[in-house]
PDB file of C-alpha atoms and ligand atoms in Angstrom:
ATOM      1  CA  UNK A   1      16.743  10.102 -29.734  1.00  0.00           C
ATOM      2  CA  UNK A   2      18.545   8.865 -32.831  1.00  0.00           C
ATOM      3  CA  UNK A   3      20.313  12.197 -33.357  1.00  0.00           C
ATOM      4  CA  UNK A   4      21.411  12.201 -29.711  1.00  0.00           C
ATOM      5  CA  UNK A   5      22.744   8.651 -30.012  1.00  0.00           C
ATOM      6  CA  UNK A   6      24.776   9.425 -33.107  1.00  0.00           C
ATOM      7  CA  UNK A   7      26.352  12.360 -31.300  1.00  0.00           C
ATOM      8  CA  UNK A   8      27.066  10.122 -28.312  1.00  0.00           C
ATOM      9  CA  UNK A   9      28.721   7.507 -30.533  1.00  0.00           C
ATOM     10  CA  UNK A  10      30.928  10.146 -32.076  1.00  0.00           C
ATOM     11  CA  UNK A  11      31.839  11.470 -28.644  1.00  0.00           C
ATOM     12  CA  UNK A  12      32.654   7.964 -27.431  1.00  0.00           C
ATOM     13  CA  UNK A  13      34.902   7.617 -30.433  1.00  0.00           C
ATOM     14  CA  UNK A  14      36.783  10.798 -29.636  1.00  0.00           C
ATOM     15  CA  UNK A  15      37.164   9.934 -25.975  1.00  0.00           C
ATOM     16  CA  UNK A  16      38.368   6.424 -26.687  1.00  0.00           C
ATOM     17  CA  UNK A  17      40.595   7.660 -29.490  1.00  0.00           C
ATOM     18  CA  UNK A  18      39.574   4.689 -31.590  1.00  0.00           C
ATOM     19  CA  UNK A  19      38.006   6.485 -34.524  1.00  0.00           C
ATOM     20  CA  UNK A  20      39.077   6.238 -38.092  1.00  0.00           C
ATOM     21  CA  UNK A  21      37.824   8.471 -40.885  1.00  0.00           C
ATOM     22  CA  UNK A  22      34.092   8.962 -41.196  1.00  0.00           C
ATOM     23  CA  UNK A  23      32.368   6.184 -43.113  1.00  0.00           C
ATOM     24  CA  UNK A  24      30.246   6.841 -46.190  1.00  0.00           C
ATOM     25  CA  UNK A  25      27.107   6.750 -44.081  1.00  0.00           C
ATOM     26  CA  UNK A  26      28.467   9.576 -41.931  1.00  0.00           C
ATOM     27  CA  UNK A  27      29.217   7.342 -38.953  1.00  0.00           C
ATOM     28  CA  UNK A  28      32.777   6.972 -37.743  1.00  0.00           C
ATOM     29  CA  UNK A  29      34.636   3.884 -39.007  1.00  0.00           C
ATOM     30  CA  UNK A  30      35.970   2.784 -35.650  1.00  0.00           C
ATOM     31  CA  UNK A  31      36.030  -0.996 -35.979  1.00  0.00           C
ATOM     32  CA  UNK A  32      38.954  -3.342 -36.648  1.00  0.00           C
ATOM     33  CA  UNK A  33      38.922  -4.365 -40.308  1.00  0.00           C
ATOM     34  CA  UNK A  34      38.233  -8.056 -39.857  1.00  0.00           C
ATOM     35  CA  UNK A  35      35.597  -7.629 -37.155  1.00  0.00           C
ATOM     36  CA  UNK A  36      31.948  -8.598 -37.475  1.00  0.00           C
ATOM     37  CA  UNK A  37      31.066  -4.960 -36.863  1.00  0.00           C
ATOM     38  CA  UNK A  38      33.181  -3.831 -39.834  1.00  0.00           C
ATOM     39  CA  UNK A  39      31.681  -6.568 -42.031  1.00  0.00           C
ATOM     40  CA  UNK A  40      28.132  -5.536 -41.203  1.00  0.00           C
ATOM     41  CA  UNK A  41      28.938  -1.872 -41.767  1.00  0.00           C
ATOM     42  CA  UNK A  42      30.496  -2.746 -45.110  1.00  0.00           C
ATOM     43  CA  UNK A  43      27.479  -4.838 -46.079  1.00  0.00           C
ATOM     44  CA  UNK A  44      25.193  -2.026 -44.953  1.00  0.00           C
ATOM     45  CA  UNK A  45      22.541  -4.356 -43.510  1.00  0.00           C
ATOM     46  CA  UNK A  46      22.162  -6.049 -40.140  1.00  0.00           C
ATOM     47  CA  UNK A  47      20.403  -9.437 -40.259  1.00  0.00           C
ATOM     48  CA  UNK A  48      18.364 -10.253 -37.192  1.00  0.00           C
ATOM     49  CA  UNK A  49      16.677 -13.444 -36.018  1.00  0.00           C
ATOM     50  CA  UNK A  50      13.460 -12.503 -34.237  1.00  0.00           C
ATOM     51  CA  UNK A  51      10.031 -13.886 -33.390  1.00  0.00           C
ATOM     52  CA  UNK A  52       7.224 -12.834 -35.699  1.00  0.00           C
ATOM     53  CA  UNK A  53       4.268 -13.906 -33.554  1.00  0.00           C
ATOM     54  CA  UNK A  54       4.802 -12.232 -30.183  1.00  0.00           C
ATOM     55  CA  UNK A  55       2.943  -8.940 -29.752  1.00  0.00           C
ATOM     56  CA  UNK A  56       4.987  -6.345 -27.818  1.00  0.00           C
ATOM     57  CA  UNK A  57       8.311  -8.233 -28.295  1.00  0.00           C
ATOM     58  CA  UNK A  58       8.685  -9.419 -31.871  1.00  0.00           C
ATOM     59  CA  UNK A  59       5.586  -9.169 -34.023  1.00  0.00           C
ATOM     60  CA  UNK A  60       5.091  -8.886 -37.765  1.00  0.00           C
ATOM     61  CA  UNK A  61       2.077  -6.714 -38.473  1.00  0.00           C
ATOM     62  CA  UNK A  62       0.158  -8.694 -41.108  1.00  0.00           C
ATOM     63  CA  UNK A  63      -1.144  -5.602 -42.857  1.00  0.00           C
ATOM     64  CA  UNK A  64       2.097  -3.597 -43.090  1.00  0.00           C
ATOM     65  CA  UNK A  65       4.813  -6.248 -42.695  1.00  0.00           C
ATOM     66  CA  UNK A  66       6.467  -3.955 -40.106  1.00  0.00           C
ATOM     67  CA  UNK A  67       8.094  -5.713 -37.145  1.00  0.00           C
ATOM     68  CA  UNK A  68       7.211  -4.182 -33.788  1.00  0.00           C
ATOM     69  CA  UNK A  69       8.135  -4.828 -30.165  1.00  0.00           C
ATOM     70  CA  UNK A  70      10.878  -4.545 -27.580  1.00  0.00           C
ATOM     71  CA  UNK A  71      13.198  -6.966 -29.388  1.00  0.00           C
ATOM     72  CA  UNK A  72      12.636  -5.194 -32.713  1.00  0.00           C
ATOM     73  CA  UNK A  73      13.546  -1.841 -31.163  1.00  0.00           C
ATOM     74  CA  UNK A  74      16.772  -3.225 -29.697  1.00  0.00           C
ATOM     75  CA  UNK A  75      17.721  -4.640 -33.083  1.00  0.00           C
ATOM     76  CA  UNK A  76      17.024  -1.272 -34.735  1.00  0.00           C
ATOM     77  CA  UNK A  77      19.264   0.419 -32.186  1.00  0.00           C
ATOM     78  CA  UNK A  78      22.091  -1.920 -33.221  1.00  0.00           C
ATOM     79  CA  UNK A  79      21.420  -1.278 -36.929  1.00  0.00           C
ATOM     80  CA  UNK A  80      21.423   2.474 -36.289  1.00  0.00           C
ATOM     81  CA  UNK A  81      24.774   2.321 -34.529  1.00  0.00           C
ATOM     82  CA  UNK A  82      26.450  -0.001 -37.020  1.00  0.00           C
ATOM     83  CA  UNK A  83      25.134   1.316 -40.310  1.00  0.00           C
ATOM     84  CA  UNK A  84      23.912   4.835 -39.572  1.00  0.00           C
ATOM     85  CA  UNK A  85      20.248   3.960 -40.106  1.00  0.00           C
ATOM     86  CA  UNK A  86      17.778   1.841 -38.179  1.00  0.00           C
ATOM     87  CA  UNK A  87      16.237   0.936 -41.536  1.00  0.00           C
ATOM     88  CA  UNK A  88      19.310  -1.006 -42.669  1.00  0.00           C
ATOM     89  CA  UNK A  89      17.963  -4.185 -41.177  1.00  0.00           C
ATOM     90  CA  UNK A  90      16.597  -7.529 -42.356  1.00  0.00           C
ATOM     91  CA  UNK A  91      14.424  -9.455 -39.952  1.00  0.00           C
ATOM     92  CA  UNK A  92      14.299 -13.240 -40.303  1.00  0.00           C
ATOM     93  CA  UNK A  93      11.813 -15.301 -38.340  1.00  0.00           C
ATOM     94  CA  UNK A  94      13.497 -17.618 -35.862  1.00  0.00           C
ATOM     95  CA  UNK A  95      12.092 -20.233 -33.526  1.00  0.00           C
ATOM     96  CA  UNK A  96      13.707 -22.019 -30.611  1.00  0.00           C
ATOM     97  CA  UNK A  97      14.634 -24.921 -32.859  1.00  0.00           C
ATOM     98  CA  UNK A  98      16.747 -22.847 -35.255  1.00  0.00           C
ATOM     99  CA  UNK A  99      18.176 -19.975 -33.198  1.00  0.00           C
ATOM    100  CA  UNK A 100      21.548 -21.617 -32.569  1.00  0.00           C
ATOM    101  CA  UNK A 101      21.786 -23.040 -36.073  1.00  0.00           C
ATOM    102  CA  UNK A 102      21.046 -19.655 -37.703  1.00  0.00           C
ATOM    103  CA  UNK A 103      23.829 -18.039 -35.671  1.00  0.00           C
ATOM    104  CA  UNK A 104      26.262 -20.836 -36.336  1.00  0.00           C
ATOM    105  CA  UNK A 105      25.699 -20.786 -40.104  1.00  0.00           C
ATOM    106  CA  UNK A 106      25.702 -16.981 -40.296  1.00  0.00           C
ATOM    107  CA  UNK A 107      22.099 -16.815 -41.535  1.00  0.00           C
ATOM    108  CA  UNK A 108      21.704 -14.002 -39.003  1.00  0.00           C
ATOM    109  CA  UNK A 109      24.201 -11.698 -37.292  1.00  0.00           C
ATOM    110  CA  UNK A 110      22.271 -11.578 -34.039  1.00  0.00           C
ATOM    111  CA  UNK A 111      19.269 -13.240 -32.442  1.00  0.00           C
ATOM    112  CA  UNK A 112      16.983 -10.950 -30.442  1.00  0.00           C
ATOM    113  CA  UNK A 113      14.056 -13.230 -29.717  1.00  0.00           C
ATOM    114  CA  UNK A 114      13.014 -13.487 -26.041  1.00  0.00           C
ATOM    115  CA  UNK A 115      16.181 -15.587 -25.951  1.00  0.00           C
ATOM    116  CA  UNK A 116      17.058 -16.676 -22.421  1.00  0.00           C
ATOM    117  CA  UNK A 117      20.679 -16.983 -21.435  1.00  0.00           C
ATOM    118  CA  UNK A 118      21.372 -20.537 -20.246  1.00  0.00           C
ATOM    119  CA  UNK A 119      24.445 -22.691 -19.620  1.00  0.00           C
ATOM    120  CA  UNK A 120      23.112 -25.301 -22.012  1.00  0.00           C
ATOM    121  CA  UNK A 121      22.820 -22.791 -24.858  1.00  0.00           C
ATOM    122  CA  UNK A 122      26.199 -21.260 -24.027  1.00  0.00           C
ATOM    123  CA  UNK A 123      27.733 -24.486 -25.308  1.00  0.00           C
ATOM    124  CA  UNK A 124      26.506 -23.497 -28.790  1.00  0.00           C
ATOM    125  CA  UNK A 125      26.274 -19.702 -28.901  1.00  0.00           C
ATOM    126  CA  UNK A 126      27.401 -16.669 -26.916  1.00  0.00           C
ATOM    127  CA  UNK A 127      25.149 -14.168 -25.221  1.00  0.00           C
ATOM    128  CA  UNK A 128      25.475 -10.512 -24.377  1.00  0.00           C
ATOM    129  CA  UNK A 129      24.728  -9.232 -20.903  1.00  0.00           C
ATOM    130  CA  UNK A 130      21.002  -9.326 -20.101  1.00  0.00           C
ATOM    131  CA  UNK A 131      18.801  -6.579 -21.493  1.00  0.00           C
ATOM    132  CA  UNK A 132      15.514  -7.789 -19.988  1.00  0.00           C
ATOM    133  CA  UNK A 133      14.355  -9.933 -17.056  1.00  0.00           C
ATOM    134  CA  UNK A 134      11.187 -11.930 -17.321  1.00  0.00           C
ATOM    135  CA  UNK A 135       9.517 -14.398 -14.955  1.00  0.00           C
ATOM    136  CA  UNK A 136       7.668 -17.567 -15.848  1.00  0.00           C
ATOM    137  CA  UNK A 137       3.925 -17.296 -15.296  1.00  0.00           C
ATOM    138  CA  UNK A 138       0.639 -18.829 -16.376  1.00  0.00           C
ATOM    139  CA  UNK A 139      -2.142 -17.565 -18.664  1.00  0.00           C
ATOM    140  CA  UNK A 140      -5.657 -18.945 -18.178  1.00  0.00           C
ATOM    141  CA  UNK A 141      -9.215 -18.194 -19.244  1.00  0.00           C
ATOM    142  CA  UNK A 142     -10.832 -15.341 -17.308  1.00  0.00           C
ATOM    143  CA  UNK A 143     -13.673 -17.631 -16.357  1.00  0.00           C
ATOM    144  CA  UNK A 144     -11.380 -20.175 -14.623  1.00  0.00           C
ATOM    145  CA  UNK A 145     -11.391 -18.323 -11.341  1.00  0.00           C
ATOM    146  CA  UNK A 146     -10.145 -21.262  -9.240  1.00  0.00           C
ATOM    147  CA  UNK A 147      -6.713 -21.204 -10.955  1.00  0.00           C
ATOM    148  CA  UNK A 148      -4.367 -19.176  -8.760  1.00  0.00           C
ATOM    149  CA  UNK A 149      -0.806 -20.525  -8.823  1.00  0.00           C
ATOM    150  CA  UNK A 150       1.312 -22.947 -10.793  1.00  0.00           C
ATOM    151  CA  UNK A 151       0.309 -25.700  -8.335  1.00  0.00           C
ATOM    152  CA  UNK A 152      -3.256 -25.496  -9.697  1.00  0.00           C
ATOM    153  CA  UNK A 153      -1.972 -26.800 -13.040  1.00  0.00           C
ATOM    154  CA  UNK A 154      -1.713 -30.337 -11.670  1.00  0.00           C
ATOM    155  CA  UNK A 155      -3.741 -32.638 -13.899  1.00  0.00           C
ATOM    156  CA  UNK A 156      -4.377 -29.878 -16.470  1.00  0.00           C
ATOM    157  CA  UNK A 157      -3.350 -29.512 -20.107  1.00  0.00           C
ATOM    158  CA  UNK A 158      -0.653 -26.844 -20.327  1.00  0.00           C
ATOM    159  CA  UNK A 159       0.764 -25.433 -23.554  1.00  0.00           C
ATOM    160  CA  UNK A 160       4.362 -24.234 -23.845  1.00  0.00           C
ATOM    161  CA  UNK A 161       7.225 -23.882 -26.320  1.00  0.00           C
ATOM    162  CA  UNK A 162       9.486 -26.635 -27.615  1.00  0.00           C
ATOM    163  CA  UNK A 163      13.153 -26.431 -26.549  1.00  0.00           C
ATOM    164  CA  UNK A 164      12.356 -23.604 -24.157  1.00  0.00           C
ATOM    165  CA  UNK A 165      13.675 -22.987 -20.670  1.00  0.00           C
ATOM    166  CA  UNK A 166      10.077 -22.715 -19.338  1.00  0.00           C
ATOM    167  CA  UNK A 167       9.372 -26.223 -20.680  1.00  0.00           C
ATOM    168  CA  UNK A 168      12.245 -27.590 -18.571  1.00  0.00           C
ATOM    169  CA  UNK A 169      10.956 -25.775 -15.501  1.00  0.00           C
ATOM    170  CA  UNK A 170       7.437 -27.137 -16.036  1.00  0.00           C
ATOM    171  CA  UNK A 171       8.758 -30.681 -16.398  1.00  0.00           C
ATOM    172  CA  UNK A 172      10.571 -30.312 -13.087  1.00  0.00           C
ATOM    173  CA  UNK A 173       7.626 -28.793 -11.231  1.00  0.00           C
ATOM    174  CA  UNK A 174       4.551 -30.467 -12.682  1.00  0.00           C
ATOM    175  CA  UNK A 175       4.646 -34.220 -12.553  1.00  0.00           C
ATOM    176  CA  UNK A 176       0.985 -34.676 -13.399  1.00  0.00           C
ATOM    177  CA  UNK A 177       0.221 -32.032 -16.002  1.00  0.00           C
ATOM    178  CA  UNK A 178      -0.261 -32.874 -19.675  1.00  0.00           C
ATOM    179  CA  UNK A 179       2.244 -30.727 -21.555  1.00  0.00           C
ATOM    180  CA  UNK A 180       1.273 -29.614 -25.048  1.00  0.00           C
ATOM    181  CA  UNK A 181       4.487 -28.524 -26.767  1.00  0.00           C
ATOM    182  CA  UNK A 182       4.423 -26.196 -29.798  1.00  0.00           C
ATOM    183  CA  UNK A 183       6.961 -24.345 -31.955  1.00  0.00           C
ATOM    184  CA  UNK A 184       5.311 -20.936 -31.618  1.00  0.00           C
ATOM    185  CA  UNK A 185       3.470 -19.692 -28.566  1.00  0.00           C
ATOM    186  CA  UNK A 186       0.728 -18.132 -30.702  1.00  0.00           C
ATOM    187  CA  UNK A 187      -0.341 -21.723 -31.512  1.00  0.00           C
ATOM    188  CA  UNK A 188      -1.458 -22.100 -27.883  1.00  0.00           C
ATOM    189  CA  UNK A 189      -3.981 -19.265 -27.982  1.00  0.00           C
ATOM    190  CA  UNK A 190      -6.934 -20.733 -29.939  1.00  0.00           C
ATOM    191  CA  UNK A 191      -6.830 -24.042 -28.015  1.00  0.00           C
ATOM    192  CA  UNK A 192      -6.958 -22.075 -24.752  1.00  0.00           C
ATOM    193  CA  UNK A 193      -9.819 -19.825 -25.878  1.00  0.00           C
ATOM    194  CA  UNK A 194     -11.740 -22.854 -27.158  1.00  0.00           C
ATOM    195  CA  UNK A 195     -11.223 -24.890 -23.975  1.00  0.00           C
ATOM    196  CA  UNK A 196      -9.059 -27.610 -25.578  1.00  0.00           C
ATOM    197  CA  UNK A 197      -6.244 -26.827 -23.131  1.00  0.00           C
ATOM    198  CA  UNK A 198      -6.337 -25.226 -19.665  1.00  0.00           C
ATOM    199  CA  UNK A 199      -3.351 -22.896 -19.596  1.00  0.00           C
ATOM    200  CA  UNK A 200      -0.272 -21.501 -21.329  1.00  0.00           C
ATOM    201  CA  UNK A 201       2.920 -21.230 -19.315  1.00  0.00           C
ATOM    202  CA  UNK A 202       6.072 -19.402 -20.359  1.00  0.00           C
ATOM    203  CA  UNK A 203       7.760 -16.013 -19.807  1.00  0.00           C
ATOM    204  CA  UNK A 204       5.326 -13.406 -18.485  1.00  0.00           C
ATOM    205  CA  UNK A 205       6.549 -10.972 -21.164  1.00  0.00           C
ATOM    206  CA  UNK A 206       5.346 -13.403 -23.837  1.00  0.00           C
ATOM    207  CA  UNK A 207       2.079 -14.139 -22.035  1.00  0.00           C
ATOM    208  CA  UNK A 208       1.299 -10.433 -21.665  1.00  0.00           C
ATOM    209  CA  UNK A 209       1.761  -9.990 -25.387  1.00  0.00           C
ATOM    210  CA  UNK A 210      -0.623 -12.874 -26.134  1.00  0.00           C
ATOM    211  CA  UNK A 211      -3.085 -11.509 -23.574  1.00  0.00           C
ATOM    212  CA  UNK A 212      -2.961  -8.033 -25.141  1.00  0.00           C
ATOM    213  CA  UNK A 213      -4.936  -9.453 -28.078  1.00  0.00           C
ATOM    214  CA  UNK A 214      -7.632 -11.024 -25.854  1.00  0.00           C
ATOM    215  CA  UNK A 215      -7.810  -8.840 -22.745  1.00  0.00           C
ATOM    216  CA  UNK A 216     -11.452  -9.758 -22.030  1.00  0.00           C
ATOM    217  CA  UNK A 217     -10.980 -13.515 -22.251  1.00  0.00           C
ATOM    218  CA  UNK A 218      -7.553 -14.244 -20.774  1.00  0.00           C
ATOM    219  CA  UNK A 219      -5.933 -13.577 -17.412  1.00  0.00           C
ATOM    220  CA  UNK A 220      -2.348 -13.789 -16.112  1.00  0.00           C
ATOM    221  CA  UNK A 221      -2.056 -15.507 -12.728  1.00  0.00           C
ATOM    222  CA  UNK A 222       0.575 -12.958 -11.700  1.00  0.00           C
ATOM    223  CA  UNK A 223       2.605 -15.275  -9.475  1.00  0.00           C
ATOM    224  CA  UNK A 224       5.887 -15.658 -11.334  1.00  0.00           C
ATOM    225  CA  UNK A 225       8.211 -18.581 -10.665  1.00  0.00           C
ATOM    226  CA  UNK A 226      11.752 -18.699 -12.048  1.00  0.00           C
ATOM    227  CA  UNK A 227      13.624 -15.875 -13.755  1.00  0.00           C
ATOM    228  CA  UNK A 228      14.510 -15.619 -17.447  1.00  0.00           C
ATOM    229  CA  UNK A 229      17.315 -13.272 -18.533  1.00  0.00           C
ATOM    230  CA  UNK A 230      17.139 -12.203 -22.164  1.00  0.00           C
ATOM    231  CA  UNK A 231      20.409 -11.657 -23.980  1.00  0.00           C
ATOM    232  CA  UNK A 232      21.297 -11.000 -27.606  1.00  0.00           C
ATOM    233  CA  UNK A 233      22.617 -14.216 -29.132  1.00  0.00           C
ATOM    234  CA  UNK A 234      25.820 -14.052 -31.218  1.00  0.00           C
ATOM    235  CA  UNK A 235      27.976 -16.651 -32.904  1.00  0.00           C
ATOM    236  CA  UNK A 236      30.070 -18.595 -30.419  1.00  0.00           C
ATOM    237  CA  UNK A 237      33.555 -17.202 -29.888  1.00  0.00           C
ATOM    238  CA  UNK A 238      32.943 -13.738 -31.376  1.00  0.00           C
ATOM    239  CA  UNK A 239      33.976 -11.913 -28.236  1.00  0.00           C
ATOM    240  CA  UNK A 240      34.719  -8.622 -30.008  1.00  0.00           C
ATOM    241  CA  UNK A 241      31.154  -8.446 -31.353  1.00  0.00           C
ATOM    242  CA  UNK A 242      29.763  -9.479 -27.994  1.00  0.00           C
ATOM    243  CA  UNK A 243      31.827  -6.788 -26.250  1.00  0.00           C
ATOM    244  CA  UNK A 244      30.627  -4.175 -28.719  1.00  0.00           C
ATOM    245  CA  UNK A 245      26.973  -5.178 -28.179  1.00  0.00           C
ATOM    246  CA  UNK A 246      27.464  -5.118 -24.407  1.00  0.00           C
ATOM    247  CA  UNK A 247      28.592  -1.514 -24.743  1.00  0.00           C
ATOM    248  CA  UNK A 248      25.413  -0.684 -26.656  1.00  0.00           C
ATOM    249  CA  UNK A 249      23.247  -2.443 -24.051  1.00  0.00           C
ATOM    250  CA  UNK A 250      25.001  -0.537 -21.267  1.00  0.00           C
ATOM    251  CA  UNK A 251      24.266   2.725 -23.038  1.00  0.00           C
ATOM    252  CA  UNK A 252      20.671   1.663 -23.762  1.00  0.00           C
ATOM    253  CA  UNK A 253      20.138   0.924 -20.055  1.00  0.00           C
ATOM    254  CA  UNK A 254      21.537   4.251 -18.914  1.00  0.00           C
ATOM    255  CA  UNK A 255      20.580   6.883 -21.515  1.00  0.00           C
ATOM    256  CA  UNK A 256      16.802   6.550 -21.188  1.00  0.00           C
ATOM    257  CA  UNK A 257      16.509   4.363 -24.311  1.00  0.00           C
ATOM    258  CA  UNK A 258      15.465   1.232 -22.391  1.00  0.00           C
ATOM    259  CA  UNK A 259      12.782   3.122 -20.461  1.00  0.00           C
ATOM    260  CA  UNK A 260      11.350   4.654 -23.612  1.00  0.00           C
ATOM    261  CA  UNK A 261      11.223   1.321 -25.452  1.00  0.00           C
ATOM    262  CA  UNK A 262       9.670  -0.340 -22.396  1.00  0.00           C
ATOM    263  CA  UNK A 263       6.977   2.367 -22.175  1.00  0.00           C
ATOM    264  CA  UNK A 264       6.100   1.961 -25.852  1.00  0.00           C
ATOM    265  CA  UNK A 265       5.963  -1.833 -25.866  1.00  0.00           C
ATOM    266  CA  UNK A 266       5.453  -4.202 -22.927  1.00  0.00           C
ATOM    267  CA  UNK A 267       4.865  -1.231 -20.569  1.00  0.00           C
ATOM    268  CA  UNK A 268       1.447  -0.624 -22.165  1.00  0.00           C
ATOM    269  CA  UNK A 269       0.236  -3.698 -20.254  1.00  0.00           C
ATOM    270  CA  UNK A 270       0.682  -1.825 -16.967  1.00  0.00           C
ATOM    271  CA  UNK A 271       3.632  -3.869 -15.700  1.00  0.00           C
ATOM    272  CA  UNK A 272       6.341  -2.231 -13.637  1.00  0.00           C
ATOM    273  CA  UNK A 273       9.787  -1.840 -15.192  1.00  0.00           C
ATOM    274  CA  UNK A 274      11.430  -2.453 -11.791  1.00  0.00           C
ATOM    275  CA  UNK A 275      11.799  -6.218 -11.993  1.00  0.00           C
ATOM    276  CA  UNK A 276      12.348  -6.217 -15.778  1.00  0.00           C
ATOM    277  CA  UNK A 277      15.264  -3.794 -16.061  1.00  0.00           C
ATOM    278  CA  UNK A 278      18.768  -5.177 -15.500  1.00  0.00           C
ATOM    279  CA  UNK A 279      21.436  -3.156 -13.739  1.00  0.00           C
ATOM    280  CA  UNK A 280      24.036  -2.130 -16.325  1.00  0.00           C
ATOM    281  CA  UNK A 281      27.250  -4.118 -16.085  1.00  0.00           C
ATOM    282  CA  UNK A 282      30.546  -2.265 -15.546  1.00  0.00           C
TER     283      UNK A 282
HETATM  284  N1  LIG B   1      12.765 -17.220 -22.951  1.00  0.00           N
HETATM  285  C1  LIG B   1      12.463 -18.597 -23.083  1.00  0.00           C
HETATM  286  C2  LIG B   1      13.513 -19.323 -23.877  1.00  0.00           C
HETATM  287  O1  LIG B   1      14.358 -18.704 -24.457  1.00  0.00           O
HETATM  288  C3  LIG B   1      11.103 -18.824 -23.682  1.00  0.00           C
HETATM  289  C4  LIG B   1      10.902 -18.124 -24.974  1.00  0.00           C
HETATM  290  C5  LIG B   1      11.202 -18.975 -26.163  1.00  0.00           C
HETATM  291  O2  LIG B   1      10.936 -20.175 -26.156  1.00  0.00           O
HETATM  292  O3  LIG B   1      11.677 -18.399 -27.109  1.00  0.00           O
HETATM  293  O4  LIG B   1      13.499 -20.534 -23.903  1.00  0.00           O
END
């Protein structure tokens, strides 16, 4: 896969006629000198804001320190293209409360962190085209068989993430629920298993990851409401970098890369890629 991509990049370079001499890492130096892409290539490391606690999307394995998941694989694809190796990458844990700030201050080059594109956030950062579609859903205990749809959350204690788009949707839909708001979704899991709260509600991609660790105790309602479009976050105004990343996403969606990453991550939960895969932009 990686070999094929490198060849494709080189071909793209030839076709577009935008290649300079080969860089030291063997990849073509095809970026304008003062661009973010050139700076990252020069530095030799891509810094990435990602979640550390979401199995199947962005998860730091406690025994190896290795970051796994769909978001991690996208970030590695970017590192591969920019620096010639997917290993030239530094992952930094980000949460909803510092994603915009980390981009603004240059702590990270990109944020790939189940980060939904929204008009509100666009005032602070820019987003690439979507690379994944998720729907908001609800995770409950297996034994709570009378919970079927979001309407059954009325009067219940529901855990969700601070400063998240799902929190806003819950506020609009559930007048009578008690919302328990946390920084990291993994903080919701023990309270749910122990019966201190009744449900977790956020993106189904996140919920499936949490459920993957407790498949015998937790259940997804499976009636999604509202769509979340994940984009890669970049510093506001960096349209050249955004355009470059959009090109990579387009390629990822069309060359089989997306399908392979999906199969190896969130796809293991038996979900269909049909609703999750965006149509590549032109
Ligand atoms: N995708 C949603 C959002 O960006 C929920 C995930 C999160 O809080 O990071 O708000």
